[in-house]
XYZ file of C-alpha atoms in Angstrom:
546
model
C 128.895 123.818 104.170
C 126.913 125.350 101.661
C 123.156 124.162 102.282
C 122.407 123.296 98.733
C 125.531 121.019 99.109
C 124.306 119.657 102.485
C 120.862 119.289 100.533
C 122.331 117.001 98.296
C 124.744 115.081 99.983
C 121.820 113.638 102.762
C 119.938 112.680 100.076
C 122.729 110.939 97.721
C 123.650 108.883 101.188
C 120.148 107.920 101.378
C 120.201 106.265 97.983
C 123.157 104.662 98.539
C 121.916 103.179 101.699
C 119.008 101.874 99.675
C 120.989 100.893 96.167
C 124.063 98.585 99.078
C 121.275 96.846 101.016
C 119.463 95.923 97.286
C 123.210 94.856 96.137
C 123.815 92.527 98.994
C 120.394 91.012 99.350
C 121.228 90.357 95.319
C 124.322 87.496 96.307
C 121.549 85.812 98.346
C 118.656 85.204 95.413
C 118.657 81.902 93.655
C 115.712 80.893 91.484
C 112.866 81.556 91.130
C 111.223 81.628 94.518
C 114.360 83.921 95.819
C 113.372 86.598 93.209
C 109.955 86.463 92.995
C 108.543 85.876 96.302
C 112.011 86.153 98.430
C 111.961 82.827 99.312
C 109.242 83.164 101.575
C 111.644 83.452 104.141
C 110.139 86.649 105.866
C 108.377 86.927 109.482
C 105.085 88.482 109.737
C 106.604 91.451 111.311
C 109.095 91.948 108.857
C 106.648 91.543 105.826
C 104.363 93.856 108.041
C 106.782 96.708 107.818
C 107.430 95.789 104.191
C 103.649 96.275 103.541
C 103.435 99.374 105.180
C 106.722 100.696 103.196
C 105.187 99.682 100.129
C 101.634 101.569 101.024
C 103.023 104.326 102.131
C 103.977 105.664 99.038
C 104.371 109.218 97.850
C 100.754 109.669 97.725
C 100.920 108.998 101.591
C 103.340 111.027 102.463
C 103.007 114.006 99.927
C 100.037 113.706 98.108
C 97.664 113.495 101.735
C 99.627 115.827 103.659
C 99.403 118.757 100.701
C 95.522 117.683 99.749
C 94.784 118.415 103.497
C 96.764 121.691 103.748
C 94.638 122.863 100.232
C 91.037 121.353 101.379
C 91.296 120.813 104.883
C 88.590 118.171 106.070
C 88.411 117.141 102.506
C 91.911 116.061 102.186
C 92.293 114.056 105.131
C 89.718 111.574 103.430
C 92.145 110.147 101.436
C 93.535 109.144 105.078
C 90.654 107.404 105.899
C 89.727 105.802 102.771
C 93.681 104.236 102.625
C 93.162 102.670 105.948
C 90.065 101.785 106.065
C 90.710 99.519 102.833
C 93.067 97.589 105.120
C 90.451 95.647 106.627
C 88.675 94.096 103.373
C 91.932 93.253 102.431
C 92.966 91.381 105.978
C 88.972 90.002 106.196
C 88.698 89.006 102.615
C 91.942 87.795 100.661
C 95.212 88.182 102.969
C 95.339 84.642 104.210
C 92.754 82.778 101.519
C 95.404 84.196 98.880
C 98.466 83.124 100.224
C 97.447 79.995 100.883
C 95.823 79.347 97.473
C 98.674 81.093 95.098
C 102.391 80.958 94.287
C 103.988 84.166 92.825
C 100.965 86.344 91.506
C 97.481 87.039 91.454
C 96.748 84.686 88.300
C 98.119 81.488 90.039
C 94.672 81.797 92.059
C 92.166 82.453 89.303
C 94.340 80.191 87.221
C 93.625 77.053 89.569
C 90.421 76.066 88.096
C 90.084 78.084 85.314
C 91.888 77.847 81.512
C 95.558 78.911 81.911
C 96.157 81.161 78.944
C 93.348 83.187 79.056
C 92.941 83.906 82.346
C 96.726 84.407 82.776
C 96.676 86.721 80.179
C 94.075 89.105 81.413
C 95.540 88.967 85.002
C 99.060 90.029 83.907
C 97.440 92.483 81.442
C 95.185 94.243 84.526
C 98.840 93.969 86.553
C 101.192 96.092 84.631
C 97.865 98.639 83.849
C 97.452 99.296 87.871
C 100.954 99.240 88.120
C 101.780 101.896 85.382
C 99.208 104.104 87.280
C 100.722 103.834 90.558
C 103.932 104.239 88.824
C 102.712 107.647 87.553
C 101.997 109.138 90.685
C 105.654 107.931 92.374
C 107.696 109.420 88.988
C 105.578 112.890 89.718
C 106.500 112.729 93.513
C 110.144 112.247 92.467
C 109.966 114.696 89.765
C 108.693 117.252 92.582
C 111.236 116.881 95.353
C 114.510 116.766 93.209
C 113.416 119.974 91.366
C 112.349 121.851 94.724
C 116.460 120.414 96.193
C 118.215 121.344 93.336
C 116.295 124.728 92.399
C 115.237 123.777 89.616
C 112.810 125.697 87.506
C 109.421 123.165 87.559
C 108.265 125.369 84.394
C 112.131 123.746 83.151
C 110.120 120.265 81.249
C 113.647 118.841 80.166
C 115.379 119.402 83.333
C 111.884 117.980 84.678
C 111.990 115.181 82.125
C 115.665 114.408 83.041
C 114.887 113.844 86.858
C 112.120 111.471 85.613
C 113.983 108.933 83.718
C 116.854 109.272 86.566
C 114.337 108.165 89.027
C 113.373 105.174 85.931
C 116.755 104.388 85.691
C 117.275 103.649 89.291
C 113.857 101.730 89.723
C 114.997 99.493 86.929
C 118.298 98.980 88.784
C 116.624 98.131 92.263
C 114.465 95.049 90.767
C 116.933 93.709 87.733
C 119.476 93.013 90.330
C 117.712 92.627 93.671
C 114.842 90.898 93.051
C 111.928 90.486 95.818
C 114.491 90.023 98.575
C 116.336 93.437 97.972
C 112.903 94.869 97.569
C 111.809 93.910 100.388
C 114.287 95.112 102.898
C 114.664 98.262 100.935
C 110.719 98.946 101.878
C 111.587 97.368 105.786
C 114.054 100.206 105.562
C 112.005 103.033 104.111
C 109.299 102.485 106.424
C 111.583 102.680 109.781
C 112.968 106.020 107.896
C 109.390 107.213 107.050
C 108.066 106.549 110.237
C 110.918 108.428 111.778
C 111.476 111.546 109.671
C 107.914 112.150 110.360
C 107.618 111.270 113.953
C 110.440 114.308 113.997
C 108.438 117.028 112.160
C 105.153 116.051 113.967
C 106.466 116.888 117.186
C 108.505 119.987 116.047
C 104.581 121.081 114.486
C 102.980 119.923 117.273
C 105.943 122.221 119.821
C 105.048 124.890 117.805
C 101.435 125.179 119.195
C 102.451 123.865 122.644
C 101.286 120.736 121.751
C 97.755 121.585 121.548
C 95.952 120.291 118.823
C 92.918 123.009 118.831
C 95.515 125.603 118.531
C 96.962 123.949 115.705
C 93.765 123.379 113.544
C 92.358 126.943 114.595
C 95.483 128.685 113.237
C 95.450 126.572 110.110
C 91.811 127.163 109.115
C 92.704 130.766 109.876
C 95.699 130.557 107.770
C 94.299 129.142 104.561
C 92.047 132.107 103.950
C 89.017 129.271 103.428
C 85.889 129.577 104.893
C 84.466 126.655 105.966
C 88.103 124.626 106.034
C 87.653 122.492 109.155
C 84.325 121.178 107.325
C 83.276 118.746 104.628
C 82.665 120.100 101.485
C 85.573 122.549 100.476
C 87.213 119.875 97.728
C 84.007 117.614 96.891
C 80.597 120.669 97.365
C 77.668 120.014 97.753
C 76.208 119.649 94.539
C 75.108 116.204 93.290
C 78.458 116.255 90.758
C 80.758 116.716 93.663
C 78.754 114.467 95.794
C 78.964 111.399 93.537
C 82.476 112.105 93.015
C 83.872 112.043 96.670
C 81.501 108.371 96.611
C 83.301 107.184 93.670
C 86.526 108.388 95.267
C 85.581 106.588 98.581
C 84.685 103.427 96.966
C 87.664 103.299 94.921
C 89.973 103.700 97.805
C 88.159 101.447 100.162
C 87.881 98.257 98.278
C 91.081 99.415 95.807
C 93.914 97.512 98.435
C 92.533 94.322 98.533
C 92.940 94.378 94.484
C 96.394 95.947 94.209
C 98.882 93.336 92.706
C 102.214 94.753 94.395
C 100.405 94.320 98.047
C 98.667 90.880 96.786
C 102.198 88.838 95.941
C 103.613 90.410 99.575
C 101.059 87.760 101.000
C 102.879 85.113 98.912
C 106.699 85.811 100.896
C 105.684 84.427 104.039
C 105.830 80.846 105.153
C 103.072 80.051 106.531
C 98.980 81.822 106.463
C 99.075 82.643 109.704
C 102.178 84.860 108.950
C 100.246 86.758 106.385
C 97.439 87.643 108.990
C 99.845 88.844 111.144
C 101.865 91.130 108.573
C 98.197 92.909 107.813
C 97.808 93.004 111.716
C 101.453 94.538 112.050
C 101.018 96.516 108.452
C 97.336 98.092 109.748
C 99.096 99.322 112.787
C 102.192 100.731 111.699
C 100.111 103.042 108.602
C 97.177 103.930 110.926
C 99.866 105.691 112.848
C 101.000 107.177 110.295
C 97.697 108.528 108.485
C 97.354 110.307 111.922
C 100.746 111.697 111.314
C 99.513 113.465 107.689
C 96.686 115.160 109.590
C 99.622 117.069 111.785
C 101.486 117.479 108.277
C 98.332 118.886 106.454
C 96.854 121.169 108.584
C 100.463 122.191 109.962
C 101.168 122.649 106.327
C 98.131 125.299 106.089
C 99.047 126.559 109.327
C 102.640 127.490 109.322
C 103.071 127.958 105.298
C 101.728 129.532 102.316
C 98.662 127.715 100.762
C 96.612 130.485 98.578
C 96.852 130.878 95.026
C 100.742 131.346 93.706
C 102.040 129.793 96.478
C 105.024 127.248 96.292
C 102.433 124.396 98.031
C 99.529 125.142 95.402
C 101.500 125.291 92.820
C 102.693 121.880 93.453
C 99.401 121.259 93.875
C 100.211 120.046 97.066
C 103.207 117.666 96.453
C 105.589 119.675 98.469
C 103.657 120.523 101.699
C 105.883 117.988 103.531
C 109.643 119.151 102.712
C 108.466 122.509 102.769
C 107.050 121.760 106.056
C 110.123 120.002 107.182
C 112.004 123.418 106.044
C 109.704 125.895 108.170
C 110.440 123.955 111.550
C 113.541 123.830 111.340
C 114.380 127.481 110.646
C 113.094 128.046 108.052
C 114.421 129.035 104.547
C 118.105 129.627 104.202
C 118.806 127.863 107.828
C 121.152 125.279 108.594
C 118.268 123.408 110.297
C 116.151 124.453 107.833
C 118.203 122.698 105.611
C 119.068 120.012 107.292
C 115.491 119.095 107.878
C 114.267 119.546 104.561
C 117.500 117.273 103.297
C 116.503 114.717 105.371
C 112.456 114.416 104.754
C 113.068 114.671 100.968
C 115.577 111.815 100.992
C 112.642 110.046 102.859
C 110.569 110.469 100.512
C 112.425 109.687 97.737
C 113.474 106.199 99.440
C 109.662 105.896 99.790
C 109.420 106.360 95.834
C 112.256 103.908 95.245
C 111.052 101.058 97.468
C 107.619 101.426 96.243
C 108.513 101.851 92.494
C 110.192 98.910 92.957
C 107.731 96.714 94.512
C 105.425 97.927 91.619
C 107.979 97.338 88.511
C 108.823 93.697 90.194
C 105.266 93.032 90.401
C 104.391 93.823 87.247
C 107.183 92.120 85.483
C 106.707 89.162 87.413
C 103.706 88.969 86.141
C 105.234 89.248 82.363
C 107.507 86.719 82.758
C 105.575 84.134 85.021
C 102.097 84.300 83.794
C 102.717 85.774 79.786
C 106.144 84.211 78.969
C 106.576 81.120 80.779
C 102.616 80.043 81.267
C 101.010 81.139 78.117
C 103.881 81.591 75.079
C 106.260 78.238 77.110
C 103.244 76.547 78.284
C 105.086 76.139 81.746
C 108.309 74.617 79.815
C 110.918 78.331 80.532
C 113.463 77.219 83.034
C 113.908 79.789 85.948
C 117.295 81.513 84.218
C 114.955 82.223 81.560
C 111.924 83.685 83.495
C 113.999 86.277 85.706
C 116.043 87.403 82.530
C 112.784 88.288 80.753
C 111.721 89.353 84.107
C 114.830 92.283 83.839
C 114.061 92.511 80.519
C 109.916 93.662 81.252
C 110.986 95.770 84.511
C 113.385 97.936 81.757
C 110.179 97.869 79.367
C 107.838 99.401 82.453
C 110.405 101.896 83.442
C 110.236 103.188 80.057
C 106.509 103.265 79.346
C 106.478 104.740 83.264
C 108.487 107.967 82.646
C 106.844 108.710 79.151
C 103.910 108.805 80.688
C 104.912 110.854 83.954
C 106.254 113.498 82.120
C 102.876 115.013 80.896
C 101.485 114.323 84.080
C 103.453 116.034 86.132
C 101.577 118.931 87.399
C 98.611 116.150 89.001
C 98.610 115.833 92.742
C 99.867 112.418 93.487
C 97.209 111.231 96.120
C 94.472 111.633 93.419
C 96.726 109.460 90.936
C 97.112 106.820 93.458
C 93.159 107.375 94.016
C 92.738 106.681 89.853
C 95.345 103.064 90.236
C 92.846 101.974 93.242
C 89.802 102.423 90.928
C 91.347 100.109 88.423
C 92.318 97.692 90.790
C 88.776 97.378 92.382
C 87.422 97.499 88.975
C 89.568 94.919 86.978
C 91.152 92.535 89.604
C 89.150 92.727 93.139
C 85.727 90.954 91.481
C 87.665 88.526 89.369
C 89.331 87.419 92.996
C 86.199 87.690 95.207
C 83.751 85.651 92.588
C 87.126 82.843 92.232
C 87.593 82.429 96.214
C 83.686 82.481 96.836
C 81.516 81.150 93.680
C 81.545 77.892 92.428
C 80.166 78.381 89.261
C 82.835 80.817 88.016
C 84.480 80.139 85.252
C 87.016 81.338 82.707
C 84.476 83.340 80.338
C 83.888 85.398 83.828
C 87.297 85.436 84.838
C 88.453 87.536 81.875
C 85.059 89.351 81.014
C 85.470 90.318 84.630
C 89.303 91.607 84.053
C 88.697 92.995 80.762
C 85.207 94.369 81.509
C 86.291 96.299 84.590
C 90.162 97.563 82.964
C 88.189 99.046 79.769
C 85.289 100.376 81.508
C 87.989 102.685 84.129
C 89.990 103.285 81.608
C 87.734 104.576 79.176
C 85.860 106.836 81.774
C 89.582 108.200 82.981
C 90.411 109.079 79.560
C 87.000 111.203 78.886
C 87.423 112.501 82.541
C 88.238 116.166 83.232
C 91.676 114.551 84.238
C 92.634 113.613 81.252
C 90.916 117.293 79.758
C 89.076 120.016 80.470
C 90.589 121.018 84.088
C 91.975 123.638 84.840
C 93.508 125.731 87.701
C 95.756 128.988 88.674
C 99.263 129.310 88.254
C 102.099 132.116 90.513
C 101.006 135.139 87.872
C 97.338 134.408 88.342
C 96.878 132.656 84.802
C 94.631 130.186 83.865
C 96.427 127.262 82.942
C 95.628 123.123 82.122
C 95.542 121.113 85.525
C 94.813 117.873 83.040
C 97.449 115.686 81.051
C 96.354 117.870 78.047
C 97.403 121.280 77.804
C 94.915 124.235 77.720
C 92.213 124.449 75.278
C 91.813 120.715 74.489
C 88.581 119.369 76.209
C 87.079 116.486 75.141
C 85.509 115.153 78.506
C 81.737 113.817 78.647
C 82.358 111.910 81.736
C 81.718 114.554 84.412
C 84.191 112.444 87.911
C 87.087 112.479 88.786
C 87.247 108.670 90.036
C 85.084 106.625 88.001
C 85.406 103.922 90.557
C 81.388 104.318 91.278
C 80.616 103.302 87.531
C 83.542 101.057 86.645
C 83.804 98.910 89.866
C 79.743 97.737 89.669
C 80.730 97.005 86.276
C 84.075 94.710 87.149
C 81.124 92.838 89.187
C 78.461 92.374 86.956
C 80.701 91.253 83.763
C 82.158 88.763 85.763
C 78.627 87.425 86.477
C 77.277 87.687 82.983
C 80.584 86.244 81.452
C 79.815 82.838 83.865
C 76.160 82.649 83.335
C 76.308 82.665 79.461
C 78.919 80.683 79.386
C 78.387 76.975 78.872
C 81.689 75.796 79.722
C 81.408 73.568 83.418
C 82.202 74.683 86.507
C 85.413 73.025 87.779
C 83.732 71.974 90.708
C 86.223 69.465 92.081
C 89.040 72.179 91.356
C 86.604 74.612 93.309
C 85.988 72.290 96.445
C 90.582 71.839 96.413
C 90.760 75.672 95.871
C 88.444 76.643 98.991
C 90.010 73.131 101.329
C 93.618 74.870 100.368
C 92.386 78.673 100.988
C 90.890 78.264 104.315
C 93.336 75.671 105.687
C 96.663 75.597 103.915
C 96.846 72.082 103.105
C 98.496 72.065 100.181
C 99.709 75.580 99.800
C 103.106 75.030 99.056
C 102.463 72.906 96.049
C 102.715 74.498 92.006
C 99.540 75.862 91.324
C 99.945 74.920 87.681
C 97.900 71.980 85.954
């Protein structure tokens, strides 16, 4: 069989696997609860894999492994920073929010605060994070079906055309299976994920007779950079680069515990003590895997091309992995070779589905439940009417999601991921830490806090060199744009990357000055029932609404 055929046929049976299992789970969702939170009728181990197949996005899997193979030491701290976040989530909201909302992060703040506005930020911060995180899955996508088909990256409307594929499919996965299809399509992914790359670690790992100093020696030896096995080759050591691996750190460290898609997982289990144990399981399951990208990186820079004009810097490190998968098993033009590279790249495109799916249901959810039915119905839509505009916002998202991937496309993935945690932490984390923990919150801070922290990271992203300004190498040795503007527009002042170290003090201190000059009361009976129901559960399965 001809190995572009081969190629293609592995992957299209992966994507069927993924589009059946979202079909079936589909004749099982009535209401409301069924699509939104799938009935919370999932074990902690199950959601547990579900949270690690919706973490584990592309950035995990692509965007690490390539930033290590390109900056060594440097990359593998967007390892660290991804898992590490894990444990403010599990010590600071995993159980308190599932035991104090229903379907998404505003039916917390929204206890004890004024329904419209608050609702109306939260959904608003929602579908901002999401589109973000949707970026960097659409690029990932965008990446692996143009390296299986051959097609020419340089190509922007064959490009373009893989994009809105990959939208059209997303849209597919959450209009008709809701949370429940979503969620076994990540269970799924992440036994697939786990697998594929359980299979190329020890095939790197063989290579250097399973000796790890071997295997980091001939990688830093490989990649033609001095100094690769030590900080500093990404973020210097100047006070610019300095700040900017802080930002980055911050961003990534207290970004989970404000990311919407992993905040409503919380809300599918029955009972708290289910949602400790799915961060338990979910902590386990990706610190195994983070260890996993440090084989892929450096095994990446070991065994592959890295430098300037290669195939893995020109994707600025997207498609270390397949690539990877590729060399081990015979390398280009193999039937292994093929097989192998078939196989991870229909991983990882089931790891872009399930997690573009979790985001787009999210983030529609949110739409419907918190925009349509709470603030325009004022809690009077019936449930046919909240999952059909539901549909309806997940086909909106998709759209807005590929026209802005397209332009985007040459980014490394891991860094977009890195920009969707710094609006998290900045818009959504404070708004949820000050609710759960100070009494005298109120709505003015709620939404000064949401709006303060979403403007303030946005605006800083947009006059970032990301945005303009950066630039990089291509195959011939030109300079060309490495920003969402092409070369020759710069209009950055802001001098980071991540602007999570400005943006995310600022999430914090708006929502304090919003309460303090407000002279609306604290809801201090609605505070004492929001922190009895948090820490115990009594209560929890009751409408939040009032």
């Amino acid at each position: 069989m001809d190995h572009q055929v081969l190629t293609a046929v592995l992957f299209l049976s992966v994507v069927a696997l993924t589009l059946f299992i979202t079909i079936r789970a589909s004749r099982q969702t009535s209401g409301t609860a069924d699509f939104y939170a799938g009935g919370r009728s999932f074990s902690g181990f199950q959601n547990g894999l579900a949270i690690g197949g919706d973490y584990m996005s592309a950035a995990s899997f692509l965007g690490i492994s390539g930033a290590i193979a390109l900056a060594g030491y440097d990359g593998f701290l967007y390892s660290i920073g991804f898992l590490v976040a894990w444990l403010v989530a599990l010590l600071l909201v995993a159980e308190m929010l599932r035991n104090s909302g229903k379907f998404t992060m505003a039916d917390q703040l929204a206890y004890r605060m004024k329904q419209r506005p608050v609702r109306t930020a939260a959904a608003t911060s929602t579908v901002v994070v999401s589109i973000f995180y949707l970026l960097a899955q659409m690029v990932g996508a965008g990446s692996l079906v143009v390296l299986l088909l051959g097609i020419d990256k340089e190509n922007t409307l064959a490009v373009s055309g893989v994009i809105a594929g990959v939208g059209a499919l997303m849209i597919v996965y959450v209009t008709v299976g809701g949370m429940k299809g979503t969620t076994w399509v990540q269970i799924v992914k992440a036994v697939l994920l786990m697998a594929g790359s359980a299979l190329i670690v020890v095939l790197v790992l063989a290579k250097f007779d399973f000796n790890l100093s071997e295997l980091l020696g001939t990688a830093a030896a490989e990649s033609g950079k001095p100094g690769f096995l030590e900080p500093g080759l990404k973020y210097g050591i100047d006070t610019t680069h300095k700040l900017d691996f802080l930002s980055l750190g911050i961003a990534l460290v207290l970004g989970t515990a404000g990311l919407p898609h992993i905040l409503v997982r919380f809300y599918t289990v029955p009972t708290s003590r289910d949602a400790r144990k799915s961060v338990l399981w979910a902590i386990g399951l990706i610190g195994v895997f983070y260890l996993f990208t440090l084989v892929l990186g450096f095994g990446a820079a070991a065994l592959l091309k890295t430098g300037a004009g290669s195939d893995v810097a020109n994707s600025d490190g997207n498609l270390a992995s397949p690539l990877l998968a590729e060399a081990v098993g015979g390398g280009a033009g193999s039937t292994g070779g093929a097989i192998l590279l078939a196989l991870i790249s229909a991983v990882a495109f089931a790891t872009i589905l399930a997690v573009v799916a979790g985001l787009t249901l999210t983030s529609s959810t949110s739409v419907a439940h918190d925009i349509y039915n709470s603030v325009l119905r004022k809690g009077k839509a019936t449930e046919e009417e909240e999952i059909r505009v539901t549909r309806y916002a997940a086909a909106g998202l998709g759209l807005v999601a590929i026209l802005l991937a397209i332009p985007a496309r040459n980014l490394n993935i891991a860094f977009l991921v890195a920009l969707a945690f710094a609006v998290a932490a900045s818009a959504n984390l404070p708004s949820i830490v000050y609710n759960m923990f100070w009494r005298r919150f109120n709505t003015r801070g709620a939404t000064w806090s949401i709006y303060g922290g979403l403007i303030s990271c946005i605006t800083l992203v947009f006059f970032s060199p990301v945005v303009s300004g950066k630039t990089g190498l291509n195959a011939d040795g030109d300079v060309v744009s490495k920003a969402l503007f092409p070369l020759g527009v710069d209009f950055h002042w802001f001098p980071l990357e991540n602007p999570g170290l400005i943006s995310i003090p600022l999430g914090f201190f708006f929502g304090w000055l919003g309460t303090v000059t407000s002279k609306e009361p604290a809801a201090e009976e609605r505070f004492t029932e929001l922190e009895v129901r948090a820490l115990t559960g009594a209560g929890a399965e009751q409408a939040v609404q009032h």
